[in-house]
Each structure stands twice: as structure tokens, then as C-alpha cells.
Amino acid sequence: MFAVTILGNNSALPTLERHPTAQIITCNDQLILVDCGEGTQLQFARYKIKSSRLRYIFISHLHGDHYFGLIGLLNSLNLLGRKEPLTIFAPPELEAIIQLQMQCSGTIFQFELQFVPLLEENQGLILSDKDLNVSFFPTIHRIPCYGFIFEMQKRKRKLLPEQAKVYEIPAAYYSKLQEGADYQRKDGFLVKNDWVTLPPPREKKYVFYADTAYSEELVRFAHNADLVYHETTYLHALAERAAERFHSTTVQAATLALKAHAHRLIVGHFSSKYTDLTCFEEECREIFPNSDVATEGATFII
Ligand SMILES: [Zn+2]
């Protein structure tokens, strides 16, 4: 299972209908939180996200709409009795912010909280877990801001059951074949693994672009991605304002997805001035047909 669930799709100014940026990535049995705008823990409850399965948190940058929900979420995890460690990947200043909040309230978490600083000079691979690789890259924003590339490796080889039958391999052995083992028959005949399996399917790739102005330079990160999230704070008509504020428009996000040969695009981080989001979808689809609004509560399989 590799999927992303949208918890918030709005930009900085709060609205009653939408929440600031937060997304949950499900990678098999682990959950990863990407950005943690105000109220994210309530969105966990609303969409029945099991916070106990949370393993990593990635914070793109320190504009409040991307992390103001963090101290509340961490406090609640502590109150819920969390014991498992939690790792936060974020700009380095976040550690001091969280520690000050804990100090002033005399809070000591009962779980280990580890911070891994995101620094532009170290861009690239930052996490390699049992089935997931995560890389980060700088975007173009008013303060240091980072996008993330999540790649899930399918480790099991693809079984060809018809072939396995031809060589009289018992079904009970199929899982070993998927792990790459050969099969020795009772008559001494050795069945080579690659006669009955194919290599694992290629990695699935999800790219989260955080907040950014549009740039051709950024296209390469989404190359061949299965799913791309790009911000569209504004519709095309406000392209000038988008550039001034280091944000992007529908046309820019869709152009990036098209140039990158991505498979699917979802867009979010909408300015609070918009109440109807259908125009975002329409403008994107004119350029990149496989575009959708990142609706809160929606889950996109990667
Ligand atoms: Zn921002």
C-alpha cells in the first residue's frame, strides 16, 4: 500500500471550510506526516488516521501554515502514551522552537523525539527505510523551503504462476520464489528463479512540491513520477501576484507535470479568497488532463 491522504489544502489565512497544509502518506504499515498546519490533529480524528502508526514527520518550511499544528499533535501523542520514537525532518530552527515550547510548559515527552535538519547543501537522499527512500530538494520561496520525493521499492519479484506450474513447483514455495530463490526438484532438476519470475515492478514515486514559485529548474524532480502534488495558490489570472509572493498558478503546476512526464497531478494550497475550487481543476486539465484538486479527506493511490 502506497497512498497519500489529504488533511489540509488551504494556504495561510484560515477558512471555516479548509485547513492548512497537511498530508498523510501510507507506506505499508507506516504513516508519514508531511507538513502539519494548525488543526492537523483534529483532521487525524476526522479521517480516522491512527496516530500510533505515525513514524516520520516531514516539515517543508517554517511558514506557520505548515507547522503550527505540530506542538499540539506532539503533546497529544504524549498524552496518548506513545513510547515509540518519532523522527522529524525539518529546517534546523524547528528543534529550538519545539524545545522552547516544551521547556516553558515543563513538558517532557515519554517518547524519543529525533530531529534531522534539512540543509540545502545536503540535498538528496535523507531517509532509507525498509520499503521507502526519501529525498529532498530546495524550492523557490521567501524562506528556505524543501520539496520531498517519496519512492517505494517493491522488493518482491513478480511470480509467473503458469511457468511455475510448468516446472511443477508447489504453491507453498511461491513466496520463496518472489524473494528470489531457485527451486530444487526432488528429481534433482534445478529451476532457476528467473525462469518463473520477473524482476520487481519499478519504484513508485510521489513528489511533494511544498510552496514554490514556478521554475523550469524544478521540473526534473518529478520526472516520470506516478503522482505529483504541486501548490496552486492562485488561478492563472493572478500569475503576477503568484510570482511576487513566490507561489504558483494552475497553469504553472500543470505545465510542470506535463514537462516532467508525470502520470497524475494533484493541486492544493489554495488562497482563502477562493470558495469554489472547480476552476483550479478546469485550468489544470486544459494543460494536463490527469489533474485533480487535492480535496480534504481524499486518498490518492500512488
Ligand atoms: Zn510558505
PDB file of C-alpha atoms and ligand atoms in Angstrom:
ATOM      1  CA  MET A   1       0.000   0.000   0.000  1.00  0.00           C
ATOM      2  CA  PHE A   2       1.387   3.376  -1.034  1.00  0.00           C
ATOM      3  CA  ALA A   3      -1.065   6.268  -0.895  1.00  0.00           C
ATOM      4  CA  VAL A   4      -1.477   9.884   0.146  1.00  0.00           C
ATOM      5  CA  THR A   5      -4.433  11.245   2.139  1.00  0.00           C
ATOM      6  CA  ILE A   6      -5.068  14.967   2.112  1.00  0.00           C
ATOM      7  CA  LEU A   7      -5.733  16.528   5.537  1.00  0.00           C
ATOM      8  CA  GLY A   8      -5.404  20.183   4.535  1.00  0.00           C
ATOM      9  CA  ASN A   9      -5.338  22.016   1.212  1.00  0.00           C
ATOM     10  CA  ASN A  10      -5.552  25.693   2.116  1.00  0.00           C
ATOM     11  CA  SER A  11      -2.901  28.417   2.303  1.00  0.00           C
ATOM     12  CA  ALA A  12      -2.049  30.719   5.195  1.00  0.00           C
ATOM     13  CA  LEU A  13      -5.234  32.550   6.166  1.00  0.00           C
ATOM     14  CA  PRO A  14      -7.705  30.215   7.925  1.00  0.00           C
ATOM     15  CA  THR A  15     -11.134  29.479   6.495  1.00  0.00           C
ATOM     16  CA  LEU A  16     -14.009  27.527   8.029  1.00  0.00           C
ATOM     17  CA  GLU A  17     -14.129  25.095   5.112  1.00  0.00           C
ATOM     18  CA  ARG A  18     -10.483  24.229   4.545  1.00  0.00           C
ATOM     19  CA  HIS A  19      -7.382  23.513   6.617  1.00  0.00           C
ATOM     20  CA  PRO A  20      -3.735  24.474   6.135  1.00  0.00           C
ATOM     21  CA  THR A  21      -1.287  22.032   4.553  1.00  0.00           C
ATOM     22  CA  ALA A  22      -1.001  18.502   5.929  1.00  0.00           C
ATOM     23  CA  GLN A  23      -0.865  15.149   4.170  1.00  0.00           C
ATOM     24  CA  ILE A  24      -0.537  11.564   5.366  1.00  0.00           C
ATOM     25  CA  ILE A  25       1.469   9.097   3.312  1.00  0.00           C
ATOM     26  CA  THR A  26       0.657   5.453   3.970  1.00  0.00           C
ATOM     27  CA  CYS A  27       3.581   3.185   3.175  1.00  0.00           C
ATOM     28  CA  ASN A  28       2.518  -0.363   4.045  1.00  0.00           C
ATOM     29  CA  ASP A  29       2.145  -0.375   7.843  1.00  0.00           C
ATOM     30  CA  GLN A  30       3.783   3.025   8.467  1.00  0.00           C
ATOM     31  CA  LEU A  31       2.358   6.526   8.328  1.00  0.00           C
ATOM     32  CA  ILE A  32       4.321   9.621   7.373  1.00  0.00           C
ATOM     33  CA  LEU A  33       3.041  13.129   8.004  1.00  0.00           C
ATOM     34  CA  VAL A  34       4.032  15.820   5.522  1.00  0.00           C
ATOM     35  CA  ASP A  35       3.564  19.331   6.949  1.00  0.00           C
ATOM     36  CA  CYS A  36       1.417  19.948   9.984  1.00  0.00           C
ATOM     37  CA  GLY A  37      -0.727  23.064   9.711  1.00  0.00           C
ATOM     38  CA  GLU A  38      -2.901  24.247  12.589  1.00  0.00           C
ATOM     39  CA  GLY A  39      -5.595  21.726  13.499  1.00  0.00           C
ATOM     40  CA  THR A  40      -3.902  18.725  11.894  1.00  0.00           C
ATOM     41  CA  GLN A  41      -4.554  16.526  14.944  1.00  0.00           C
ATOM     42  CA  LEU A  42      -8.283  17.209  14.596  1.00  0.00           C
ATOM     43  CA  GLN A  43      -8.056  16.167  10.956  1.00  0.00           C
ATOM     44  CA  PHE A  44      -6.453  12.905  12.159  1.00  0.00           C
ATOM     45  CA  ALA A  45      -9.589  12.315  14.219  1.00  0.00           C
ATOM     46  CA  ARG A  46     -11.963  13.357  11.437  1.00  0.00           C
ATOM     47  CA  TYR A  47     -10.407  10.996   8.882  1.00  0.00           C
ATOM     48  CA  LYS A  48      -9.641   8.205  11.365  1.00  0.00           C
ATOM     49  CA  ILE A  49      -5.867   8.355  10.971  1.00  0.00           C
ATOM     50  CA  LYS A  50      -4.190   6.177  13.614  1.00  0.00           C
ATOM     51  CA  SER A  51      -1.579   8.463  15.150  1.00  0.00           C
ATOM     52  CA  SER A  52       0.080   5.460  16.815  1.00  0.00           C
ATOM     53  CA  ARG A  53       1.250   4.343  13.349  1.00  0.00           C
ATOM     54  CA  LEU A  54       2.992   7.662  12.715  1.00  0.00           C
ATOM     55  CA  ARG A  55       6.718   7.074  12.226  1.00  0.00           C
ATOM     56  CA  TYR A  56       8.135  10.147  10.458  1.00  0.00           C
ATOM     57  CA  ILE A  57       7.187  13.804  10.076  1.00  0.00           C
ATOM     58  CA  PHE A  58       8.492  15.994   7.260  1.00  0.00           C
ATOM     59  CA  ILE A  59       8.132  19.786   7.570  1.00  0.00           C
ATOM     60  CA  SER A  60       8.811  21.662   4.324  1.00  0.00           C
ATOM     61  CA  HIS A  61       9.432  25.132   5.774  1.00  0.00           C
ATOM     62  CA  LEU A  62       8.709  27.351   8.742  1.00  0.00           C
ATOM     63  CA  HIS A  63       5.805  29.430   7.486  1.00  0.00           C
ATOM     64  CA  GLY A  64       3.183  28.869  10.177  1.00  0.00           C
ATOM     65  CA  ASP A  65       0.568  27.287   7.942  1.00  0.00           C
ATOM     66  CA  HIS A  66       2.959  24.344   7.523  1.00  0.00           C
ATOM     67  CA  TYR A  67       3.845  23.629  11.167  1.00  0.00           C
ATOM     68  CA  PHE A  68       1.640  25.479  13.688  1.00  0.00           C
ATOM     69  CA  GLY A  69      -0.173  22.202  14.408  1.00  0.00           C
ATOM     70  CA  LEU A  70       2.954  20.364  15.432  1.00  0.00           C
ATOM     71  CA  ILE A  71       3.296  21.128  19.163  1.00  0.00           C
ATOM     72  CA  GLY A  72      -0.365  20.237  19.692  1.00  0.00           C
ATOM     73  CA  LEU A  73      -0.015  16.958  17.851  1.00  0.00           C
ATOM     74  CA  LEU A  74       3.168  16.022  19.752  1.00  0.00           C
ATOM     75  CA  ASN A  75       1.529  16.833  23.097  1.00  0.00           C
ATOM     76  CA  SER A  76      -1.431  14.628  22.250  1.00  0.00           C
ATOM     77  CA  LEU A  77       0.820  11.741  21.206  1.00  0.00           C
ATOM     78  CA  ASN A  78       2.464  12.045  24.622  1.00  0.00           C
ATOM     79  CA  LEU A  79      -0.899  12.125  26.433  1.00  0.00           C
ATOM     80  CA  LEU A  80      -1.955   9.042  24.464  1.00  0.00           C
ATOM     81  CA  GLY A  81       1.028   7.210  25.946  1.00  0.00           C
ATOM     82  CA  ARG A  82       3.279   6.985  22.930  1.00  0.00           C
ATOM     83  CA  LYS A  83       6.549   5.148  23.601  1.00  0.00           C
ATOM     84  CA  GLU A  84       7.850   4.581  20.060  1.00  0.00           C
ATOM     85  CA  PRO A  85      10.436   7.074  18.755  1.00  0.00           C
ATOM     86  CA  LEU A  86       9.412   9.721  16.237  1.00  0.00           C
ATOM     87  CA  THR A  87      11.710  11.407  13.732  1.00  0.00           C
ATOM     88  CA  ILE A  88      11.085  14.911  12.388  1.00  0.00           C
ATOM     89  CA  PHE A  89      12.837  16.106   9.234  1.00  0.00           C
ATOM     90  CA  ALA A  90      12.664  19.904   9.158  1.00  0.00           C
ATOM     91  CA  PRO A  91      14.625  23.142   8.784  1.00  0.00           C
ATOM     92  CA  PRO A  92      17.093  23.209  11.697  1.00  0.00           C
ATOM     93  CA  GLU A  93      15.387  26.058  13.629  1.00  0.00           C
ATOM     94  CA  LEU A  94      12.342  23.890  14.345  1.00  0.00           C
ATOM     95  CA  GLU A  95      14.113  21.905  17.039  1.00  0.00           C
ATOM     96  CA  ALA A  96      14.735  25.037  19.145  1.00  0.00           C
ATOM     97  CA  ILE A  97      11.127  26.205  18.631  1.00  0.00           C
ATOM     98  CA  ILE A  98       9.691  22.914  19.882  1.00  0.00           C
ATOM     99  CA  GLN A  99      12.157  22.671  22.773  1.00  0.00           C
ATOM    100  CA  LEU A 100      11.297  26.186  23.953  1.00  0.00           C
ATOM    101  CA  GLN A 101       7.585  25.350  23.896  1.00  0.00           C
ATOM    102  CA  MET A 102       8.266  22.196  25.933  1.00  0.00           C
ATOM    103  CA  GLN A 103      10.542  23.990  28.421  1.00  0.00           C
ATOM    104  CA  CYS A 104       8.063  26.794  29.090  1.00  0.00           C
ATOM    105  CA  SER A 105       5.288  24.324  29.837  1.00  0.00           C
ATOM    106  CA  GLY A 106       7.516  21.928  31.793  1.00  0.00           C
ATOM    107  CA  THR A 107       6.719  19.132  29.357  1.00  0.00           C
ATOM    108  CA  ILE A 108       8.869  16.045  28.966  1.00  0.00           C
ATOM    109  CA  PHE A 109       7.772  13.639  26.274  1.00  0.00           C
ATOM    110  CA  GLN A 110       7.765   9.953  27.182  1.00  0.00           C
ATOM    111  CA  PHE A 111       8.966   9.054  23.695  1.00  0.00           C
ATOM    112  CA  GLU A 112      12.198   9.842  21.901  1.00  0.00           C
ATOM    113  CA  LEU A 113      11.894  12.781  19.526  1.00  0.00           C
ATOM    114  CA  GLN A 114      14.662  12.995  16.986  1.00  0.00           C
ATOM    115  CA  PHE A 115      15.285  15.957  14.683  1.00  0.00           C
ATOM    116  CA  VAL A 116      17.057  15.654  11.349  1.00  0.00           C
ATOM    117  CA  PRO A 117      17.913  19.093   9.926  1.00  0.00           C
ATOM    118  CA  LEU A 118      17.184  19.860   6.271  1.00  0.00           C
ATOM    119  CA  LEU A 119      20.038  21.920   4.846  1.00  0.00           C
ATOM    120  CA  GLU A 120      20.294  22.882   1.202  1.00  0.00           C
ATOM    121  CA  GLU A 121      23.914  21.738   0.957  1.00  0.00           C
ATOM    122  CA  ASN A 122      22.874  18.206   1.956  1.00  0.00           C
ATOM    123  CA  GLN A 123      20.023  17.893  -0.536  1.00  0.00           C
ATOM    124  CA  GLY A 124      19.369  14.406  -1.842  1.00  0.00           C
ATOM    125  CA  LEU A 125      18.625  11.148  -0.060  1.00  0.00           C
ATOM    126  CA  ILE A 126      17.758  11.702   3.609  1.00  0.00           C
ATOM    127  CA  LEU A 127      15.901   8.539   4.614  1.00  0.00           C
ATOM    128  CA  SER A 128      16.225   4.952   3.507  1.00  0.00           C
ATOM    129  CA  ASP A 129      13.776   2.717   5.323  1.00  0.00           C
ATOM    130  CA  LYS A 130      12.779  -0.897   4.708  1.00  0.00           C
ATOM    131  CA  ASP A 131      10.492  -0.048   1.795  1.00  0.00           C
ATOM    132  CA  LEU A 132      10.899   3.674   1.363  1.00  0.00           C
ATOM    133  CA  ASN A 133      13.502   6.146   0.145  1.00  0.00           C
ATOM    134  CA  VAL A 134      13.004   9.861   0.718  1.00  0.00           C
ATOM    135  CA  SER A 135      14.998  12.674  -0.905  1.00  0.00           C
ATOM    136  CA  PHE A 136      14.596  16.429  -0.538  1.00  0.00           C
ATOM    137  CA  PHE A 137      15.330  19.398  -2.752  1.00  0.00           C
ATOM    138  CA  PRO A 138      15.107  23.195  -2.309  1.00  0.00           C
ATOM    139  CA  THR A 139      12.135  25.010  -3.839  1.00  0.00           C
ATOM    140  CA  ILE A 140      11.895  28.726  -4.630  1.00  0.00           C
ATOM    141  CA  HIS A 141      10.224  30.519  -1.736  1.00  0.00           C
ATOM    142  CA  ARG A 142      10.729  33.526   0.555  1.00  0.00           C
ATOM    143  CA  ILE A 143      12.450  31.442   3.236  1.00  0.00           C
ATOM    144  CA  PRO A 144      14.281  28.109   2.883  1.00  0.00           C
ATOM    145  CA  CYS A 145      11.709  25.573   1.736  1.00  0.00           C
ATOM    146  CA  TYR A 146      12.034  21.967   0.604  1.00  0.00           C
ATOM    147  CA  GLY A 147      10.121  19.543  -1.571  1.00  0.00           C
ATOM    148  CA  PHE A 148      10.229  15.787  -0.961  1.00  0.00           C
ATOM    149  CA  ILE A 149      10.469  12.748  -3.216  1.00  0.00           C
ATOM    150  CA  PHE A 150       8.997   9.581  -1.721  1.00  0.00           C
ATOM    151  CA  GLU A 151       9.921   6.375  -3.546  1.00  0.00           C
ATOM    152  CA  MET A 152       8.600   2.989  -2.539  1.00  0.00           C
ATOM    153  CA  GLN A 153      10.589  -0.013  -3.614  1.00  0.00           C
ATOM    154  CA  LYS A 154       8.637  -3.145  -4.422  1.00  0.00           C
ATOM    155  CA  ARG A 155      11.068  -5.773  -3.250  1.00  0.00           C
ATOM    156  CA  LYS A 156       9.200  -8.908  -4.257  1.00  0.00           C
ATOM    157  CA  ARG A 157       9.707 -10.358  -7.727  1.00  0.00           C
ATOM    158  CA  LYS A 158       6.617 -10.856  -9.874  1.00  0.00           C
ATOM    159  CA  LEU A 159       5.582 -14.515  -9.973  1.00  0.00           C
ATOM    160  CA  LEU A 160       4.590 -16.152 -13.275  1.00  0.00           C
ATOM    161  CA  PRO A 161       2.178 -18.834 -11.949  1.00  0.00           C
ATOM    162  CA  GLU A 162       1.760 -20.558 -15.330  1.00  0.00           C
ATOM    163  CA  GLN A 163       5.514 -21.013 -15.616  1.00  0.00           C
ATOM    164  CA  ALA A 164       5.769 -22.212 -12.009  1.00  0.00           C
ATOM    165  CA  LYS A 165       3.164 -24.894 -12.807  1.00  0.00           C
ATOM    166  CA  VAL A 166       5.088 -25.999 -15.904  1.00  0.00           C
ATOM    167  CA  TYR A 167       8.091 -26.709 -13.659  1.00  0.00           C
ATOM    168  CA  GLU A 168       5.861 -28.432 -11.059  1.00  0.00           C
ATOM    169  CA  ILE A 169       6.711 -26.063  -8.215  1.00  0.00           C
ATOM    170  CA  PRO A 170       4.290 -26.414  -5.259  1.00  0.00           C
ATOM    171  CA  ALA A 171       2.249 -23.279  -4.459  1.00  0.00           C
ATOM    172  CA  ALA A 172       3.621 -23.319  -0.891  1.00  0.00           C
ATOM    173  CA  TYR A 173       7.018 -22.363  -2.368  1.00  0.00           C
ATOM    174  CA  TYR A 174       5.720 -19.343  -4.326  1.00  0.00           C
ATOM    175  CA  SER A 175       6.595 -16.791  -1.629  1.00  0.00           C
ATOM    176  CA  LYS A 176      10.228 -18.015  -1.692  1.00  0.00           C
ATOM    177  CA  LEU A 177      10.248 -17.566  -5.473  1.00  0.00           C
ATOM    178  CA  GLN A 178       9.064 -13.979  -5.006  1.00  0.00           C
ATOM    179  CA  GLU A 179      12.039 -13.439  -2.720  1.00  0.00           C
ATOM    180  CA  GLY A 180      14.391 -14.640  -5.480  1.00  0.00           C
ATOM    181  CA  ALA A 181      15.100 -18.269  -4.511  1.00  0.00           C
ATOM    182  CA  ASP A 182      15.708 -21.049  -7.053  1.00  0.00           C
ATOM    183  CA  TYR A 183      13.778 -24.337  -6.670  1.00  0.00           C
ATOM    184  CA  GLN A 184      15.409 -27.757  -6.396  1.00  0.00           C
ATOM    185  CA  ARG A 185      13.037 -30.501  -7.538  1.00  0.00           C
ATOM    186  CA  LYS A 186      13.026 -33.962  -5.946  1.00  0.00           C
ATOM    187  CA  ASP A 187      14.384 -35.419  -9.205  1.00  0.00           C
ATOM    188  CA  GLY A 188      17.423 -33.156  -8.833  1.00  0.00           C
ATOM    189  CA  PHE A 189      16.406 -30.679 -11.528  1.00  0.00           C
ATOM    190  CA  LEU A 190      17.174 -27.060 -10.573  1.00  0.00           C
ATOM    191  CA  VAL A 191      14.583 -24.476 -11.609  1.00  0.00           C
ATOM    192  CA  LYS A 192      16.263 -21.094 -11.942  1.00  0.00           C
ATOM    193  CA  ASN A 193      14.349 -18.236 -10.354  1.00  0.00           C
ATOM    194  CA  ASP A 194      14.301 -16.061 -13.461  1.00  0.00           C
ATOM    195  CA  TRP A 195      12.500 -18.798 -15.437  1.00  0.00           C
ATOM    196  CA  VAL A 196       9.428 -18.389 -13.251  1.00  0.00           C
ATOM    197  CA  THR A 197       9.520 -14.753 -12.046  1.00  0.00           C
ATOM    198  CA  LEU A 198      10.092 -11.254 -13.400  1.00  0.00           C
ATOM    199  CA  PRO A 199      12.081  -8.505 -11.622  1.00  0.00           C
ATOM    200  CA  PRO A 200      10.118  -6.411  -9.070  1.00  0.00           C
ATOM    201  CA  PRO A 201       7.976  -3.652 -10.614  1.00  0.00           C
ATOM    202  CA  ARG A 202       9.740  -0.283 -10.703  1.00  0.00           C
ATOM    203  CA  GLU A 203       9.671   2.047  -7.737  1.00  0.00           C
ATOM    204  CA  LYS A 204       6.546   4.114  -7.213  1.00  0.00           C
ATOM    205  CA  LYS A 205       7.290   7.792  -6.876  1.00  0.00           C
ATOM    206  CA  TYR A 206       5.399  10.623  -5.176  1.00  0.00           C
ATOM    207  CA  VAL A 207       6.736  14.170  -5.315  1.00  0.00           C
ATOM    208  CA  PHE A 208       5.548  16.845  -2.870  1.00  0.00           C
ATOM    209  CA  TYR A 209       6.483  20.327  -4.093  1.00  0.00           C
ATOM    210  CA  ALA A 210       5.655  22.319  -0.939  1.00  0.00           C
ATOM    211  CA  ASP A 211       5.439  26.093  -1.503  1.00  0.00           C
ATOM    212  CA  THR A 212       7.255  27.418  -4.532  1.00  0.00           C
ATOM    213  CA  ALA A 213       7.385  29.854  -7.387  1.00  0.00           C
ATOM    214  CA  TYR A 214       7.374  28.125 -10.764  1.00  0.00           C
ATOM    215  CA  SER A 215      10.742  27.248 -12.250  1.00  0.00           C
ATOM    216  CA  GLU A 216      11.910  25.024 -15.098  1.00  0.00           C
ATOM    217  CA  GLU A 217      14.726  24.037 -12.751  1.00  0.00           C
ATOM    218  CA  LEU A 218      12.265  22.129 -10.598  1.00  0.00           C
ATOM    219  CA  VAL A 219      10.758  20.008 -13.380  1.00  0.00           C
ATOM    220  CA  ARG A 220      13.410  17.288 -13.187  1.00  0.00           C
ATOM    221  CA  PHE A 221      12.452  16.229  -9.671  1.00  0.00           C
ATOM    222  CA  ALA A 222       9.063  14.999 -10.878  1.00  0.00           C
ATOM    223  CA  HIS A 223      10.463  13.086 -13.835  1.00  0.00           C
ATOM    224  CA  ASN A 224       8.206  10.070 -14.501  1.00  0.00           C
ATOM    225  CA  ALA A 225       6.537  10.437 -11.096  1.00  0.00           C
ATOM    226  CA  ASP A 226       3.382   8.419 -10.516  1.00  0.00           C
ATOM    227  CA  LEU A 227       1.873  11.266  -8.545  1.00  0.00           C
ATOM    228  CA  VAL A 228       2.859  14.905  -8.120  1.00  0.00           C
ATOM    229  CA  TYR A 229       1.479  17.371  -5.599  1.00  0.00           C
ATOM    230  CA  HIS A 230       2.072  20.980  -6.621  1.00  0.00           C
ATOM    231  CA  GLU A 231       0.760  24.099  -4.984  1.00  0.00           C
ATOM    232  CA  THR A 232      -1.612  26.336  -6.927  1.00  0.00           C
ATOM    233  CA  THR A 233      -2.196  29.192  -4.547  1.00  0.00           C
ATOM    234  CA  TYR A 234      -3.736  31.172  -7.420  1.00  0.00           C
ATOM    235  CA  LEU A 235      -5.634  30.732 -10.662  1.00  0.00           C
ATOM    236  CA  HIS A 236      -3.907  31.760 -13.882  1.00  0.00           C
ATOM    237  CA  ALA A 237      -5.358  35.298 -13.811  1.00  0.00           C
ATOM    238  CA  LEU A 238      -3.220  36.110 -10.755  1.00  0.00           C
ATOM    239  CA  ALA A 239       0.090  34.900 -12.196  1.00  0.00           C
ATOM    240  CA  GLU A 240       1.739  38.209 -11.366  1.00  0.00           C
ATOM    241  CA  ARG A 241       0.726  38.052  -7.712  1.00  0.00           C
ATOM    242  CA  ALA A 242       1.884  34.433  -7.572  1.00  0.00           C
ATOM    243  CA  ALA A 243       5.352  35.407  -8.781  1.00  0.00           C
ATOM    244  CA  GLU A 244       5.590  38.326  -6.310  1.00  0.00           C
ATOM    245  CA  ARG A 245       4.726  36.027  -3.402  1.00  0.00           C
ATOM    246  CA  PHE A 246       6.813  33.028  -4.510  1.00  0.00           C
ATOM    247  CA  HIS A 247       3.769  30.894  -5.226  1.00  0.00           C
ATOM    248  CA  SER A 248       2.413  29.153  -8.333  1.00  0.00           C
ATOM    249  CA  THR A 249      -0.683  29.069 -10.524  1.00  0.00           C
ATOM    250  CA  THR A 250      -2.730  26.270 -12.085  1.00  0.00           C
ATOM    251  CA  VAL A 251      -1.129  26.752 -15.496  1.00  0.00           C
ATOM    252  CA  GLN A 252       2.347  26.565 -13.982  1.00  0.00           C
ATOM    253  CA  ALA A 253       1.669  23.420 -11.946  1.00  0.00           C
ATOM    254  CA  ALA A 254       0.099  21.666 -14.938  1.00  0.00           C
ATOM    255  CA  THR A 255       2.970  22.732 -17.205  1.00  0.00           C
ATOM    256  CA  LEU A 256       5.468  21.285 -14.754  1.00  0.00           C
ATOM    257  CA  ALA A 257       3.585  17.949 -14.597  1.00  0.00           C
ATOM    258  CA  LEU A 258       3.428  17.828 -18.391  1.00  0.00           C
ATOM    259  CA  LYS A 259       7.123  18.598 -18.880  1.00  0.00           C
ATOM    260  CA  ALA A 260       8.105  16.060 -16.229  1.00  0.00           C
ATOM    261  CA  HIS A 261       6.066  13.275 -17.929  1.00  0.00           C
ATOM    262  CA  ALA A 262       4.316  12.706 -14.624  1.00  0.00           C
ATOM    263  CA  HIS A 263       1.318  10.383 -14.555  1.00  0.00           C
ATOM    264  CA  ARG A 264      -1.003  12.311 -12.296  1.00  0.00           C
ATOM    265  CA  LEU A 265      -1.163  15.765 -10.680  1.00  0.00           C
ATOM    266  CA  ILE A 266      -2.955  16.930  -7.547  1.00  0.00           C
ATOM    267  CA  VAL A 267      -3.038  20.603  -6.586  1.00  0.00           C
ATOM    268  CA  GLY A 268      -3.591  22.438  -3.313  1.00  0.00           C
ATOM    269  CA  HIS A 269      -2.535  25.316  -1.003  1.00  0.00           C
ATOM    270  CA  PHE A 270      -5.421  27.424  -2.314  1.00  0.00           C
ATOM    271  CA  SER A 271      -5.672  31.062  -1.378  1.00  0.00           C
ATOM    272  CA  SER A 272      -8.510  31.673   1.081  1.00  0.00           C
ATOM    273  CA  LYS A 273     -10.081  34.120  -1.381  1.00  0.00           C
ATOM    274  CA  TYR A 274     -11.391  31.182  -3.465  1.00  0.00           C
ATOM    275  CA  THR A 275     -14.531  29.403  -2.304  1.00  0.00           C
ATOM    276  CA  ASP A 276     -15.183  27.299  -5.411  1.00  0.00           C
ATOM    277  CA  LEU A 277     -12.261  25.050  -6.392  1.00  0.00           C
ATOM    278  CA  THR A 278     -13.628  23.657  -9.680  1.00  0.00           C
ATOM    279  CA  CYS A 279     -11.812  26.369 -11.678  1.00  0.00           C
ATOM    280  CA  PHE A 280      -8.492  25.002 -10.380  1.00  0.00           C
ATOM    281  CA  GLU A 281      -9.257  21.587 -11.825  1.00  0.00           C
ATOM    282  CA  GLU A 282     -10.506  23.046 -15.124  1.00  0.00           C
ATOM    283  CA  GLU A 283      -7.484  25.257 -15.688  1.00  0.00           C
ATOM    284  CA  CYS A 284      -5.052  22.437 -14.875  1.00  0.00           C
ATOM    285  CA  ARG A 285      -6.854  19.899 -17.066  1.00  0.00           C
ATOM    286  CA  GLU A 286      -6.613  22.145 -20.131  1.00  0.00           C
ATOM    287  CA  ILE A 287      -2.860  21.537 -19.997  1.00  0.00           C
ATOM    288  CA  PHE A 288      -2.540  18.303 -18.053  1.00  0.00           C
ATOM    289  CA  PRO A 289      -5.780  16.241 -18.244  1.00  0.00           C
ATOM    290  CA  ASN A 290      -4.969  13.889 -15.352  1.00  0.00           C
ATOM    291  CA  SER A 291      -5.233  16.671 -12.740  1.00  0.00           C
ATOM    292  CA  ASP A 292      -7.346  16.790  -9.590  1.00  0.00           C
ATOM    293  CA  VAL A 293      -7.917  19.113  -6.686  1.00  0.00           C
ATOM    294  CA  ALA A 294      -6.377  17.672  -3.524  1.00  0.00           C
ATOM    295  CA  THR A 295      -9.729  17.526  -1.737  1.00  0.00           C
ATOM    296  CA  GLU A 296      -9.535  17.160   2.052  1.00  0.00           C
ATOM    297  CA  GLY A 297     -10.224  13.596   3.116  1.00  0.00           C
ATOM    298  CA  ALA A 298      -9.432  12.195  -0.346  1.00  0.00           C
ATOM    299  CA  THR A 299      -6.906   9.368  -0.654  1.00  0.00           C
ATOM    300  CA  PHE A 300      -4.844   9.042  -3.818  1.00  0.00           C
ATOM    301  CA  ILE A 301      -3.213   5.675  -4.511  1.00  0.00           C
ATOM    302  CA  ILE A 302       0.306   6.190  -5.817  1.00  0.00           C
TER     303      ILE A 302
HETATM  304 ZN    ZN B   1       5.108  29.296   2.578  1.00  0.00          ZN
END
